[in-house]
PDB file of C-alpha atoms in Angstrom:
ATOM      1  CA  MET B1224      83.849 118.211 105.168  1.00 78.00           C
ATOM      2  CA  ALA B1225      84.228 115.538 107.796  1.00 86.00           C
ATOM      3  CA  THR B1226      87.656 114.891 109.261  1.00 89.00           C
ATOM      4  CA  ILE B1227      89.437 111.583 109.649  1.00 88.00           C
ATOM      5  CA  LYS B1228      88.775 111.797 113.370  1.00 89.00           C
ATOM      6  CA  GLU B1229      85.030 112.153 112.819  1.00 92.00           C
ATOM      7  CA  TYR B1230      84.943 109.246 110.375  1.00 92.00           C
ATOM      8  CA  LEU B1231      86.883 106.966 112.720  1.00 91.00           C
ATOM      9  CA  LEU B1232      84.825 107.906 115.742  1.00 91.00           C
ATOM     10  CA  SER B1233      81.697 107.061 113.740  1.00 93.00           C
ATOM     11  CA  GLY B1234      82.974 103.488 113.621  1.00 91.00           C
ATOM     12  CA  LEU B1235      84.403 103.250 110.118  1.00 94.00           C
ATOM     13  CA  ARG B1236      87.452 101.108 109.512  1.00 95.00           C
ATOM     14  CA  PRO B1237      90.579 103.201 108.790  1.00 96.00           C
ATOM     15  CA  SER B1238      90.717 102.119 105.128  1.00 95.00           C
ATOM     16  CA  ILE B1239      87.127 103.250 104.580  1.00 94.00           C
ATOM     17  CA  ALA B1240      87.499 106.409 106.672  1.00 94.00           C
ATOM     18  CA  ILE B1241      90.628 107.493 104.831  1.00 93.00           C
ATOM     19  CA  ARG B1242      89.065 106.706 101.460  1.00 92.00           C
ATOM     20  CA  GLU B1243      86.101 108.901 102.377  1.00 91.00           C
ATOM     21  CA  VAL B1244      88.437 111.739 103.342  1.00 90.00           C
ATOM     22  CA  ALA B1245      90.428 111.347 100.128  1.00 89.00           C
ATOM     23  CA  LYS B1246      87.269 111.260  98.008  1.00 89.00           C
ATOM     24  CA  SER B1247      85.689 114.286  99.666  1.00 90.00           C
ATOM     25  CA  ARG B1248      88.764 116.328  98.853  1.00 89.00           C
ATOM     26  CA  GLY B1249      89.080 115.279  95.225  1.00 87.00           C
ATOM     27  CA  GLU B1250      90.891 111.928  95.320  1.00 84.00           C
ATOM     28  CA  LEU B1251      94.050 112.773  97.197  1.00 89.00           C
ATOM     29  CA  SER B1252      97.325 111.074  96.395  1.00 90.00           C
ATOM     30  CA  SER B1253      99.026 109.026  99.087  1.00 90.00           C
ATOM     31  CA  LYS B1254     101.487 111.830  99.719  1.00 89.00           C
ATOM     32  CA  GLU B1255      98.650 114.342 100.065  1.00 91.00           C
ATOM     33  CA  LEU B1256      96.870 111.958 102.458  1.00 92.00           C
ATOM     34  CA  ILE B1257      99.941 111.763 104.657  1.00 92.00           C
ATOM     35  CA  MET B1258     100.209 115.556 104.740  1.00 90.00           C
ATOM     36  CA  LEU B1259      96.504 115.900 105.547  1.00 92.00           C
ATOM     37  CA  LEU B1260      96.666 113.360 108.384  1.00 92.00           C
ATOM     38  CA  ASP B1261      99.828 115.001 109.675  1.00 91.00           C
ATOM     39  CA  GLU B1262      97.895 118.240 109.920  1.00 91.00           C
ATOM     40  CA  GLU B1263      94.685 116.763 111.347  1.00 92.00           C
ATOM     41  CA  LEU B1264      96.440 114.614 113.947  1.00 92.00           C
ATOM     42  CA  ASN B1265      99.033 117.205 114.970  1.00 90.00           C
ATOM     43  CA  GLY B1266     101.694 114.862 113.667  1.00 88.00           C
ATOM     44  CA  ILE B1267     101.112 111.611 111.852  1.00 90.00           C
ATOM     45  CA  PRO B1268     102.612 108.537 113.542  1.00 90.00           C
ATOM     46  CA  PRO B1269     105.464 107.297 111.299  1.00 88.00           C
ATOM     47  CA  THR B1270     103.914 103.826 111.349  1.00 89.00           C
ATOM     48  CA  VAL B1271     100.758 105.256 109.781  1.00 93.00           C
ATOM     49  CA  ALA B1272     102.738 107.209 107.179  1.00 93.00           C
ATOM     50  CA  ASN B1273     104.658 104.063 106.256  1.00 93.00           C
ATOM     51  CA  ALA B1274     101.496 102.009 106.032  1.00 95.00           C
ATOM     52  CA  ILE B1275      99.946 104.575 103.685  1.00 95.00           C
ATOM     53  CA  ALA B1276     103.096 104.424 101.559  1.00 94.00           C
ATOM     54  CA  ASN B1277     102.623 100.651 101.350  1.00 94.00           C
ATOM     55  CA  TRP B1278      98.856 100.665 100.917  1.00 94.00           C
ATOM     56  CA  ASN B1279      97.519  99.533  97.568  1.00 92.00           C
ATOM     57  CA  ARG B1280      94.264 101.453  97.454  1.00 89.00           C
ATOM     58  CA  LYS B1281      93.351  99.859  94.127  1.00 83.00           C
ATOM     59  CA  SER B1282      93.419  96.400  95.672  1.00 75.00           C
ATOM     60  CA  GLY B1283      90.388  96.683  97.926  1.00 68.00           C
ATOM     61  CA  SER B1284      90.325  93.644 100.194  1.00 64.00           C
ATOM     62  CA  MET B1285      92.005  91.293  97.700  1.00 64.00           C
ATOM     63  CA  GLN B1286      94.188  88.856  99.575  1.00 63.00           C
ATOM     64  CA  LYS B1287      97.150  89.046  97.223  1.00 67.00           C
ATOM     65  CA  CYS B1288      98.418  92.290  95.809  1.00 72.00           C
ATOM     66  CA  ALA B1289     101.535  94.414  95.678  1.00 83.00           C
ATOM     67  CA  GLY B1290     101.705  96.193  99.017  1.00 91.00           C
ATOM     68  CA  LEU B1291      99.005  96.119 101.677  1.00 93.00           C
ATOM     69  CA  ASN B1292      95.390  95.313 100.951  1.00 91.00           C
ATOM     70  CA  ASP B1293      92.655  97.042 102.942  1.00 93.00           C
ATOM     71  CA  LEU B1294      92.523  94.469 105.738  1.00 91.00           C
ATOM     72  CA  GLN B1295      96.290  94.487 106.188  1.00 91.00           C
ATOM     73  CA  PHE B1296      96.276  98.282 106.138  1.00 94.00           C
ATOM     74  CA  ASP B1297      93.599  98.408 108.836  1.00 94.00           C
ATOM     75  CA  ASP B1298      95.596  96.047 111.043  1.00 92.00           C
ATOM     76  CA  ALA B1299      98.705  98.173 110.544  1.00 93.00           C
ATOM     77  CA  VAL B1300      97.238 101.550 111.465  1.00 94.00           C
ATOM     78  CA  TRP B1301      94.187 101.074 113.684  1.00 91.00           C
ATOM     79  CA  GLY B1302      95.952 101.151 117.043  1.00 91.00           C
ATOM     80  CA  ASP B1303      98.234 104.060 116.237  1.00 91.00           C
ATOM     81  CA  LEU B1304      95.417 106.087 114.674  1.00 93.00           C
ATOM     82  CA  ASN B1305      93.227 105.626 117.739  1.00 91.00           C
ATOM     83  CA  ALA B1306      96.116 106.593 120.007  1.00 93.00           C
ATOM     84  CA  ALA B1307      96.802 109.711 117.934  1.00 93.00           C
ATOM     85  CA  ILE B1308      93.134 110.707 118.072  1.00 91.00           C
ATOM     86  CA  ALA B1309      93.001 110.135 121.824  1.00 91.00           C
ATOM     87  CA  ARG B1310      95.868 112.596 122.234  1.00 90.00           C
ATOM     88  CA  LEU B1311      94.046 115.381 120.362  1.00 86.00           C
TER      89      LEU B1311
ATOM     90  CA  MET V1277     108.613 115.388 111.854  1.00 81.00           C
ATOM     91  CA  LEU V1278     111.045 115.681 108.965  1.00 90.00           C
ATOM     92  CA  SER V1279     110.107 113.936 105.759  1.00 91.00           C
ATOM     93  CA  TYR V1280     112.051 113.057 102.629  1.00 94.00           C
ATOM     94  CA  GLN V1281     110.906 111.694  99.297  1.00 94.00           C
ATOM     95  CA  ILE V1282     112.503 110.138  96.243  1.00 96.00           C
ATOM     96  CA  GLY V1283     110.100 109.091  93.487  1.00 95.00           C
ATOM     97  CA  ASN V1284     106.938 107.401  94.756  1.00 93.00           C
ATOM     98  CA  PRO V1285     107.027 103.982  96.441  1.00 94.00           C
ATOM     99  CA  THR V1286     103.253 103.574  96.662  1.00 92.00           C
ATOM    100  CA  PRO V1287     102.423 100.206  95.057  1.00 90.00           C
ATOM    101  CA  ASP V1288      99.390 101.507  93.176  1.00 86.00           C
ATOM    102  CA  ASP V1289     101.371 104.460  91.783  1.00 88.00           C
ATOM    103  CA  LEU V1290     104.952 104.509  90.492  1.00 90.00           C
ATOM    104  CA  ALA V1291     105.969 101.674  92.863  1.00 91.00           C
ATOM    105  CA  HIS V1292     109.496 103.022  92.764  1.00 95.00           C
ATOM    106  CA  GLY V1293     110.849 105.391  95.359  1.00 96.00           C
ATOM    107  CA  LEU V1294     111.495 106.097  98.993  1.00 97.00           C
ATOM    108  CA  TRP V1295     109.636 107.994 101.671  1.00 95.00           C
ATOM    109  CA  ALA V1296     111.350 108.602 104.984  1.00 95.00           C
ATOM    110  CA  TYR V1297     110.432 110.244 108.255  1.00 93.00           C
ATOM    111  CA  VAL V1298     112.521 111.340 111.202  1.00 94.00           C
ATOM    112  CA  ASP V1299     110.641 112.039 114.413  1.00 90.00           C
ATOM    113  CA  ALA V1300     111.564 114.420 117.217  1.00 89.00           C
ATOM    114  CA  ASN V1301     113.590 111.688 118.931  1.00 93.00           C
ATOM    115  CA  GLY V1302     115.723 111.128 115.846  1.00 96.00           C
ATOM    116  CA  GLN V1303     114.081 107.837 114.944  1.00 96.00           C
ATOM    117  CA  LEU V1304     114.158 107.239 111.209  1.00 97.00           C
ATOM    118  CA  SER V1305     111.530 105.137 109.523  1.00 95.00           C
ATOM    119  CA  PHE V1306     111.305 104.633 105.803  1.00 96.00           C
ATOM    120  CA  THR V1307     109.564 102.807 103.009  1.00 95.00           C
ATOM    121  CA  VAL V1308     111.446 101.869  99.875  1.00 96.00           C
ATOM    122  CA  ARG V1309     110.135 100.037  96.838  1.00 94.00           C
ATOM    123  CA  ALA V1310     112.054  99.479  93.620  1.00 94.00           C
ATOM    124  CA  GLY V1311     109.455  97.794  91.462  1.00 90.00           C
ATOM    125  CA  GLY V1312     109.261 100.360  88.710  1.00 89.00           C
ATOM    126  CA  ASP V1313     110.221 100.014  85.058  1.00 91.00           C
ATOM    127  CA  SER V1314     113.648 100.661  83.554  1.00 93.00           C
ATOM    128  CA  GLU V1315     112.905 104.374  83.260  1.00 93.00           C
ATOM    129  CA  ALA V1316     112.111 104.589  86.987  1.00 94.00           C
ATOM    130  CA  LEU V1317     115.258 102.631  87.759  1.00 95.00           C
ATOM    131  CA  ALA V1318     117.339 104.956  85.593  1.00 95.00           C
ATOM    132  CA  THR V1319     115.762 108.031  87.156  1.00 96.00           C
ATOM    133  CA  PHE V1320     115.713 107.105  90.840  1.00 96.00           C
ATOM    134  CA  GLY V1321     118.182 104.233  91.103  1.00 96.00           C
ATOM    135  CA  SER V1322     117.978 100.946  92.955  1.00 97.00           C
ATOM    136  CA  GLY V1323     116.697 100.519  96.491  1.00 97.00           C
ATOM    137  CA  ARG V1324     120.252 100.690  97.756  1.00 97.00           C
ATOM    138  CA  ASP V1325     120.921 103.827  95.676  1.00 98.00           C
ATOM    139  CA  MET V1326     117.866 105.530  97.168  1.00 98.00           C
ATOM    140  CA  PHE V1327     118.774 104.527 100.717  1.00 98.00           C
ATOM    141  CA  ASP V1328     122.312 105.846 100.228  1.00 98.00           C
ATOM    142  CA  SER V1329     120.899 109.094  98.844  1.00 98.00           C
ATOM    143  CA  LEU V1330     118.696 109.417 101.912  1.00 98.00           C
ATOM    144  CA  MET V1331     121.565 108.854 104.320  1.00 98.00           C
ATOM    145  CA  LEU V1332     123.733 111.360 102.443  1.00 98.00           C
ATOM    146  CA  ARG V1333     120.966 113.950 102.551  1.00 98.00           C
ATOM    147  CA  LEU V1334     120.372 113.383 106.271  1.00 98.00           C
ATOM    148  CA  ASN V1335     124.072 113.869 106.874  1.00 97.00           C
ATOM    149  CA  ASN V1336     124.139 117.039 104.777  1.00 97.00           C
ATOM    150  CA  ASP V1337     121.119 118.343 106.702  1.00 97.00           C
ATOM    151  CA  ASN V1338     122.858 117.585 110.013  1.00 97.00           C
ATOM    152  CA  VAL V1339     120.000 115.322 111.044  1.00 97.00           C
ATOM    153  CA  ASN V1340     121.097 113.064 113.874  1.00 96.00           C
ATOM    154  CA  VAL V1341     119.535 109.635 113.411  1.00 97.00           C
ATOM    155  CA  SER V1342     119.474 107.885 116.786  1.00 97.00           C
ATOM    156  CA  SER V1343     117.659 104.767 115.622  1.00 98.00           C
ATOM    157  CA  ILE V1344     116.015 103.232 112.577  1.00 98.00           C
ATOM    158  CA  GLN V1345     112.680 101.487 112.906  1.00 97.00           C
ATOM    159  CA  GLY V1346     111.621  98.904 110.381  1.00 96.00           C
ATOM    160  CA  GLN V1347     107.985  98.085 109.720  1.00 95.00           C
ATOM    161  CA  TRP V1348     107.745  94.738 108.001  1.00 96.00           C
ATOM    162  CA  TYR V1349     104.468  93.216 106.887  1.00 94.00           C
ATOM    163  CA  PHE V1350     104.081  89.444 106.776  1.00 93.00           C
ATOM    164  CA  ASN V1351     101.997  87.791 104.059  1.00 90.00           C
ATOM    165  CA  THR V1352     102.619  90.609 101.607  1.00 91.00           C
ATOM    166  CA  ASP V1353     105.168  91.053  98.832  1.00 90.00           C
ATOM    167  CA  GLY V1354     107.455  92.811 101.329  1.00 92.00           C
ATOM    168  CA  VAL V1355     111.007  91.526 101.012  1.00 95.00           C
ATOM    169  CA  ASN V1356     112.125  92.112 104.595  1.00 97.00           C
ATOM    170  CA  ALA V1357     109.360  90.140 106.277  1.00 96.00           C
ATOM    171  CA  ALA V1358     109.884  87.184 103.948  1.00 96.00           C
ATOM    172  CA  GLN V1359     113.642  87.237 104.500  1.00 97.00           C
ATOM    173  CA  TYR V1360     113.172  87.544 108.265  1.00 98.00           C
ATOM    174  CA  GLN V1361     110.711  84.664 108.385  1.00 97.00           C
ATOM    175  CA  SER V1362     112.941  82.467 106.263  1.00 97.00           C
ATOM    176  CA  ALA V1363     115.927  83.201 108.495  1.00 98.00           C
ATOM    177  CA  ILE V1364     113.966  82.383 111.647  1.00 97.00           C
ATOM    178  CA  GLU V1365     112.799  79.120 110.109  1.00 97.00           C
ATOM    179  CA  SER V1366     116.416  78.244 109.297  1.00 98.00           C
ATOM    180  CA  GLY V1367     117.321  78.636 112.958  1.00 98.00           C
ATOM    181  CA  LEU V1368     118.742  82.148 113.235  1.00 98.00           C
ATOM    182  CA  SER V1369     118.059  84.240 116.321  1.00 97.00           C
ATOM    183  CA  PRO V1370     115.634  87.165 115.896  1.00 97.00           C
ATOM    184  CA  SER V1371     118.537  89.633 115.876  1.00 97.00           C
ATOM    185  CA  ASP V1372     120.588  87.730 113.331  1.00 98.00           C
ATOM    186  CA  ALA V1373     117.458  87.226 111.259  1.00 98.00           C
ATOM    187  CA  ALA V1374     116.780  90.985 111.322  1.00 98.00           C
ATOM    188  CA  PHE V1375     120.307  91.712 110.094  1.00 98.00           C
ATOM    189  CA  SER V1376     119.947  89.106 107.339  1.00 98.00           C
ATOM    190  CA  THR V1377     117.219  91.164 105.682  1.00 98.00           C
ATOM    191  CA  TRP V1378     117.642  93.795 102.989  1.00 98.00           C
ATOM    192  CA  THR V1379     117.089  96.604 105.492  1.00 98.00           C
ATOM    193  CA  GLY V1380     119.354  94.962 108.061  1.00 98.00           C
ATOM    194  CA  SER V1381     122.220  94.819 105.597  1.00 98.00           C
ATOM    195  CA  GLN V1382     121.685  98.446 104.558  1.00 98.00           C
ATOM    196  CA  VAL V1383     121.623  99.894 108.056  1.00 98.00           C
ATOM    197  CA  MET V1384     124.621  97.766 109.079  1.00 97.00           C
ATOM    198  CA  ARG V1385     126.693  99.607 106.454  1.00 98.00           C
ATOM    199  CA  TYR V1386     125.977 102.806 108.380  1.00 97.00           C
ATOM    200  CA  GLY V1387     127.026 101.417 111.740  1.00 97.00           C
ATOM    201  CA  PHE V1388     123.617 100.413 113.080  1.00 98.00           C
ATOM    202  CA  ASN V1389     124.908  97.225 114.641  1.00 97.00           C
ATOM    203  CA  PHE V1390     122.370  96.455 117.365  1.00 98.00           C
ATOM    204  CA  VAL V1391     118.741  95.547 116.934  1.00 98.00           C
ATOM    205  CA  THR V1392     115.791  95.061 119.223  1.00 98.00           C
ATOM    206  CA  VAL V1393     113.138  92.813 117.726  1.00 97.00           C
ATOM    207  CA  PRO V1394     109.771  92.897 119.469  1.00 96.00           C
ATOM    208  CA  GLU V1395     107.128  90.228 118.985  1.00 93.00           C
ATOM    209  CA  ALA V1396     105.174  90.561 115.769  1.00 92.00           C
ATOM    210  CA  GLN V1397     101.707  92.006 116.257  1.00 88.00           C
ATOM    211  CA  GLY V1398      98.901  91.935 113.730  1.00 83.00           C
ATOM    212  CA  GLY V1399     101.186  90.532 111.049  1.00 88.00           C
ATOM    213  CA  ILE V1400     103.692  93.346 111.480  1.00 93.00           C
ATOM    214  CA  ILE V1401     107.104  93.337 113.073  1.00 95.00           C
ATOM    215  CA  LYS V1402     108.906  96.541 114.017  1.00 95.00           C
ATOM    216  CA  PRO V1403     112.617  96.009 114.698  1.00 98.00           C
ATOM    217  CA  VAL V1404     114.617  98.982 115.959  1.00 98.00           C
ATOM    218  CA  PHE V1405     118.235  99.296 114.860  1.00 98.00           C
ATOM    219  CA  GLN V1406     120.736 101.344 116.853  1.00 98.00           C
ATOM    220  CA  GLN V1407     124.435 102.159 116.921  1.00 97.00           C
ATOM    221  CA  VAL V1408     125.959 100.583 120.016  1.00 94.00           C
ATOM    222  CA  GLN V1409     129.695 100.464 120.601  1.00 85.00           C
ATOM    223  CA  GLY V1410     131.107  96.995 121.095  1.00 77.00           C
ATOM    224  CA  GLU V1411     127.941  95.173 120.062  1.00 69.00           C
ATOM    225  CA  THR V1412     127.419  93.062 117.004  1.00 63.00           C
ATOM    226  CA  ASN V1413     123.704  92.413 117.392  1.00 65.00           C
ATOM    227  CA  GLY V1414     120.954  92.289 119.980  1.00 63.00           C
ATOM    228  CA  ASP V1415     121.385  88.732 121.211  1.00 59.00           C
ATOM    229  CA  HIS V1416     123.532  89.563 124.214  1.00 43.00           C
TER     230      HIS V1416
END
């Protein structure tokens, strides 16, 4: 199974990369995703954990939804995810 | 990183709960959402109830919280960002605006009386609240 790092380095947006990771492991819950990223990144940045907690994965890229849509989620985590991967 | 959970704040799940993280430097960050039904409210309490429970638990665990970082998303249903934006538009300073939010009023009750408010980036603003003796906010 590919890791979040491999998906991101292949050029996928974080929302798509994380969805792929969640799907490949049997549709992980948000809490399970946070734990997985914490493990894969040797510590998940709190900003990423908070964004996942606020991410409405059912919304897709809808502009208005409860929580963050995909585009807002990508904006929230992209920089910190790349920095975390660079530190690995 | 220490983590704490009450219910599940994720908007596409229960939409009622709190997740909190404390990093190695003692910086607390948390997400709270109280949008659940009456059963969720009865089970987990209000946003303020959950925040108070978190602070009590941190105290019982002897976790020293040196700062609290907010992460507020503009153009979403997030309460803090909307309150902050409204306060700025009414003429408040960034620090006073940060303390006028739901989170600002909660952390103030626990003595976090100083805030640093960086520029918003990518539709997100990340104020950092601290306990500073003799200060009332970050505008000095």
